[in-house]
Amino acid sequence: MSSSDIFASEVTGTMVLVLLGGGVCAAVNLKRSKAFEAGWVAVAFGWGFAVLTGAYIAQPSGAHLNPAVTLALAIKGDISWGDVPVYMGSELLGAMLGAVLVWLAYYSQFQVTLRDPEAAEMKNANPGPVHGVFFTSPEVRHPFLNFLTEVIATFVLIFAILTQGLSANGKGLSTLGALITALVVVGIGLSLGGPTGYAINPVRDLGPRIVHALLPLPNKGGSDWAYAWVPVVGPLAGAAIAAGLYNLAWG
């Protein structure tokens, strides 16, 4: 597969992943949304369906959609290390585009929510009042434990992909693997998502966080860059551990 094919597939798939995943967060968190305060179960299933849709769209490139997946497949030896920057760069760009589309789709709800007097009082908060639409943050801030949670959750995701979800050539998700992975993501959200919001994907967090910092949102507050390393490094570490263990056991 050429670099341009990887780029087109991963950008599109990751864009849809973040559009639908960020979209359910916006639906639940923003005022004047019909799904306002629908709760954590809606978020978990919304992200699962987002993964499923993005994975089917990105089938031509193996549907990585996640630098943690890309890293694991490179460690396993299923993709060339030379393709890793193309995959990861495409995933980051797709995530940023998806976040912009969430902002456009929920533009009126963002305005209503952020022009509320309560939001104005929170404008200097870090993270800000709509951070949950764009990026994750912990309920109890303890960087090492938050990092450990992301490592554990991503380990589960990657190990599930490596043991049952790969295509025949091993270079990405199969059609059935996409469904399995989507259900695993729902399970992770329900079981392990409580402490940190389960990034389990560096670009799912970093791309929208960059967009949050750049968008002209009134009273949006800070983008919490002090925490930003956790949902990037944690998933990559979890992926490396999962791939290493897989190689030791079945490599």
PDB file of C-alpha atoms in Angstrom, residues 134-220:
ATOM      1  CA  PHE A 134     -12.458  17.533  23.227  1.00  0.00           C
ATOM      2  CA  PHE A 135     -10.111  15.724  25.598  1.00  0.00           C
ATOM      3  CA  THR A 136      -9.906  13.560  28.686  1.00  0.00           C
ATOM      4  CA  SER A 137      -9.068  14.504  32.255  1.00  0.00           C
ATOM      5  CA  PRO A 138      -9.013  12.495  35.478  1.00  0.00           C
ATOM      6  CA  GLU A 139     -11.640  12.561  38.180  1.00  0.00           C
ATOM      7  CA  VAL A 140      -8.868  12.311  40.802  1.00  0.00           C
ATOM      8  CA  ARG A 141      -5.650  13.929  39.596  1.00  0.00           C
ATOM      9  CA  HIS A 142      -2.736  11.664  40.383  1.00  0.00           C
ATOM     10  CA  PRO A 143      -0.446  11.584  37.317  1.00  0.00           C
ATOM     11  CA  PHE A 144       1.189   8.229  37.998  1.00  0.00           C
ATOM     12  CA  LEU A 145      -2.077   6.437  38.800  1.00  0.00           C
ATOM     13  CA  ASN A 146      -3.807   8.144  35.864  1.00  0.00           C
ATOM     14  CA  PHE A 147      -0.942   6.997  33.635  1.00  0.00           C
ATOM     15  CA  LEU A 148      -1.252   3.462  35.012  1.00  0.00           C
ATOM     16  CA  THR A 149      -4.992   3.414  34.278  1.00  0.00           C
ATOM     17  CA  GLU A 150      -4.345   4.369  30.651  1.00  0.00           C
ATOM     18  CA  VAL A 151      -1.630   1.708  30.376  1.00  0.00           C
ATOM     19  CA  ILE A 152      -3.967  -0.998  31.709  1.00  0.00           C
ATOM     20  CA  ALA A 153      -6.952   0.035  29.576  1.00  0.00           C
ATOM     21  CA  THR A 154      -4.877   0.253  26.394  1.00  0.00           C
ATOM     22  CA  PHE A 155      -3.198  -3.074  27.147  1.00  0.00           C
ATOM     23  CA  VAL A 156      -6.649  -4.671  27.143  1.00  0.00           C
ATOM     24  CA  LEU A 157      -7.554  -3.023  23.834  1.00  0.00           C
ATOM     25  CA  ILE A 158      -4.332  -3.930  22.048  1.00  0.00           C
ATOM     26  CA  PHE A 159      -4.140  -7.473  23.381  1.00  0.00           C
ATOM     27  CA  ALA A 160      -7.709  -8.060  22.225  1.00  0.00           C
ATOM     28  CA  ILE A 161      -6.831  -6.759  18.759  1.00  0.00           C
ATOM     29  CA  LEU A 162      -3.662  -8.856  18.480  1.00  0.00           C
ATOM     30  CA  THR A 163      -5.250 -12.087  19.678  1.00  0.00           C
ATOM     31  CA  GLN A 164      -8.544 -12.071  17.811  1.00  0.00           C
ATOM     32  CA  GLY A 165      -9.189  -9.066  15.649  1.00  0.00           C
ATOM     33  CA  LEU A 166      -6.565  -8.983  12.872  1.00  0.00           C
ATOM     34  CA  SER A 167      -7.113  -9.513   9.169  1.00  0.00           C
ATOM     35  CA  ALA A 168      -5.630 -12.511   7.365  1.00  0.00           C
ATOM     36  CA  ASN A 169      -2.410 -10.628   6.574  1.00  0.00           C
ATOM     37  CA  GLY A 170      -2.186  -9.350  10.151  1.00  0.00           C
ATOM     38  CA  LYS A 171      -1.723  -5.708   9.153  1.00  0.00           C
ATOM     39  CA  GLY A 172      -4.890  -4.297  10.685  1.00  0.00           C
ATOM     40  CA  LEU A 173      -8.443  -5.057  11.721  1.00  0.00           C
ATOM     41  CA  SER A 174     -10.517  -7.589   9.823  1.00  0.00           C
ATOM     42  CA  THR A 175     -14.210  -6.971   9.198  1.00  0.00           C
ATOM     43  CA  LEU A 176     -15.137  -9.154  12.159  1.00  0.00           C
ATOM     44  CA  GLY A 177     -12.225  -7.705  14.111  1.00  0.00           C
ATOM     45  CA  ALA A 178     -13.711  -4.221  13.779  1.00  0.00           C
ATOM     46  CA  LEU A 179     -16.912  -5.407  15.462  1.00  0.00           C
ATOM     47  CA  ILE A 180     -15.012  -7.222  18.201  1.00  0.00           C
ATOM     48  CA  THR A 181     -12.840  -4.179  18.828  1.00  0.00           C
ATOM     49  CA  ALA A 182     -15.849  -1.874  19.009  1.00  0.00           C
ATOM     50  CA  LEU A 183     -17.382  -4.090  21.682  1.00  0.00           C
ATOM     51  CA  VAL A 184     -14.071  -4.187  23.560  1.00  0.00           C
ATOM     52  CA  VAL A 185     -14.000  -0.374  23.519  1.00  0.00           C
ATOM     53  CA  VAL A 186     -17.513  -0.291  24.996  1.00  0.00           C
ATOM     54  CA  GLY A 187     -16.399  -2.715  27.677  1.00  0.00           C
ATOM     55  CA  ILE A 188     -13.306  -0.673  28.486  1.00  0.00           C
ATOM     56  CA  GLY A 189     -15.400   2.471  28.742  1.00  0.00           C
ATOM     57  CA  LEU A 190     -17.879   0.880  31.130  1.00  0.00           C
ATOM     58  CA  SER A 191     -15.291  -0.950  33.240  1.00  0.00           C
ATOM     59  CA  LEU A 192     -12.095   1.130  33.122  1.00  0.00           C
ATOM     60  CA  GLY A 193     -13.211   4.522  31.862  1.00  0.00           C
ATOM     61  CA  GLY A 194     -14.232   6.014  35.207  1.00  0.00           C
ATOM     62  CA  PRO A 195     -10.861   7.222  36.522  1.00  0.00           C
ATOM     63  CA  THR A 196      -9.512   9.053  33.439  1.00  0.00           C
ATOM     64  CA  GLY A 197     -12.142   9.018  30.703  1.00  0.00           C
ATOM     65  CA  TYR A 198     -10.203   6.267  28.840  1.00  0.00           C
ATOM     66  CA  ALA A 199      -8.277   7.972  26.067  1.00  0.00           C
ATOM     67  CA  ILE A 200      -6.682   4.626  24.973  1.00  0.00           C
ATOM     68  CA  ASN A 201      -5.713   6.498  21.797  1.00  0.00           C
ATOM     69  CA  PRO A 202      -3.110   9.292  21.794  1.00  0.00           C
ATOM     70  CA  VAL A 203      -4.583  11.212  18.849  1.00  0.00           C
ATOM     71  CA  ARG A 204      -8.169  10.911  20.126  1.00  0.00           C
ATOM     72  CA  ASP A 205      -6.971  13.125  22.966  1.00  0.00           C
ATOM     73  CA  LEU A 206      -4.115  15.173  21.499  1.00  0.00           C
ATOM     74  CA  GLY A 207      -5.780  16.137  18.195  1.00  0.00           C
ATOM     75  CA  PRO A 208      -8.975  17.545  19.748  1.00  0.00           C
ATOM     76  CA  ARG A 209      -6.935  19.143  22.553  1.00  0.00           C
ATOM     77  CA  ILE A 210      -4.976  21.107  19.946  1.00  0.00           C
ATOM     78  CA  VAL A 211      -8.236  22.098  18.252  1.00  0.00           C
ATOM     79  CA  HIS A 212      -9.710  23.188  21.604  1.00  0.00           C
ATOM     80  CA  ALA A 213      -6.690  25.447  22.132  1.00  0.00           C
ATOM     81  CA  LEU A 214      -7.098  27.012  18.680  1.00  0.00           C
ATOM     82  CA  LEU A 215     -10.862  27.402  18.309  1.00  0.00           C
ATOM     83  CA  PRO A 216     -12.465  30.798  19.069  1.00  0.00           C
ATOM     84  CA  LEU A 217     -14.732  29.446  21.812  1.00  0.00           C
ATOM     85  CA  PRO A 218     -15.929  32.024  24.372  1.00  0.00           C
ATOM     86  CA  ASN A 219     -15.065  31.278  28.014  1.00  0.00           C
ATOM     87  CA  LYS A 220     -13.585  27.919  27.020  1.00  0.00           C
TER      88      LYS A 220
END
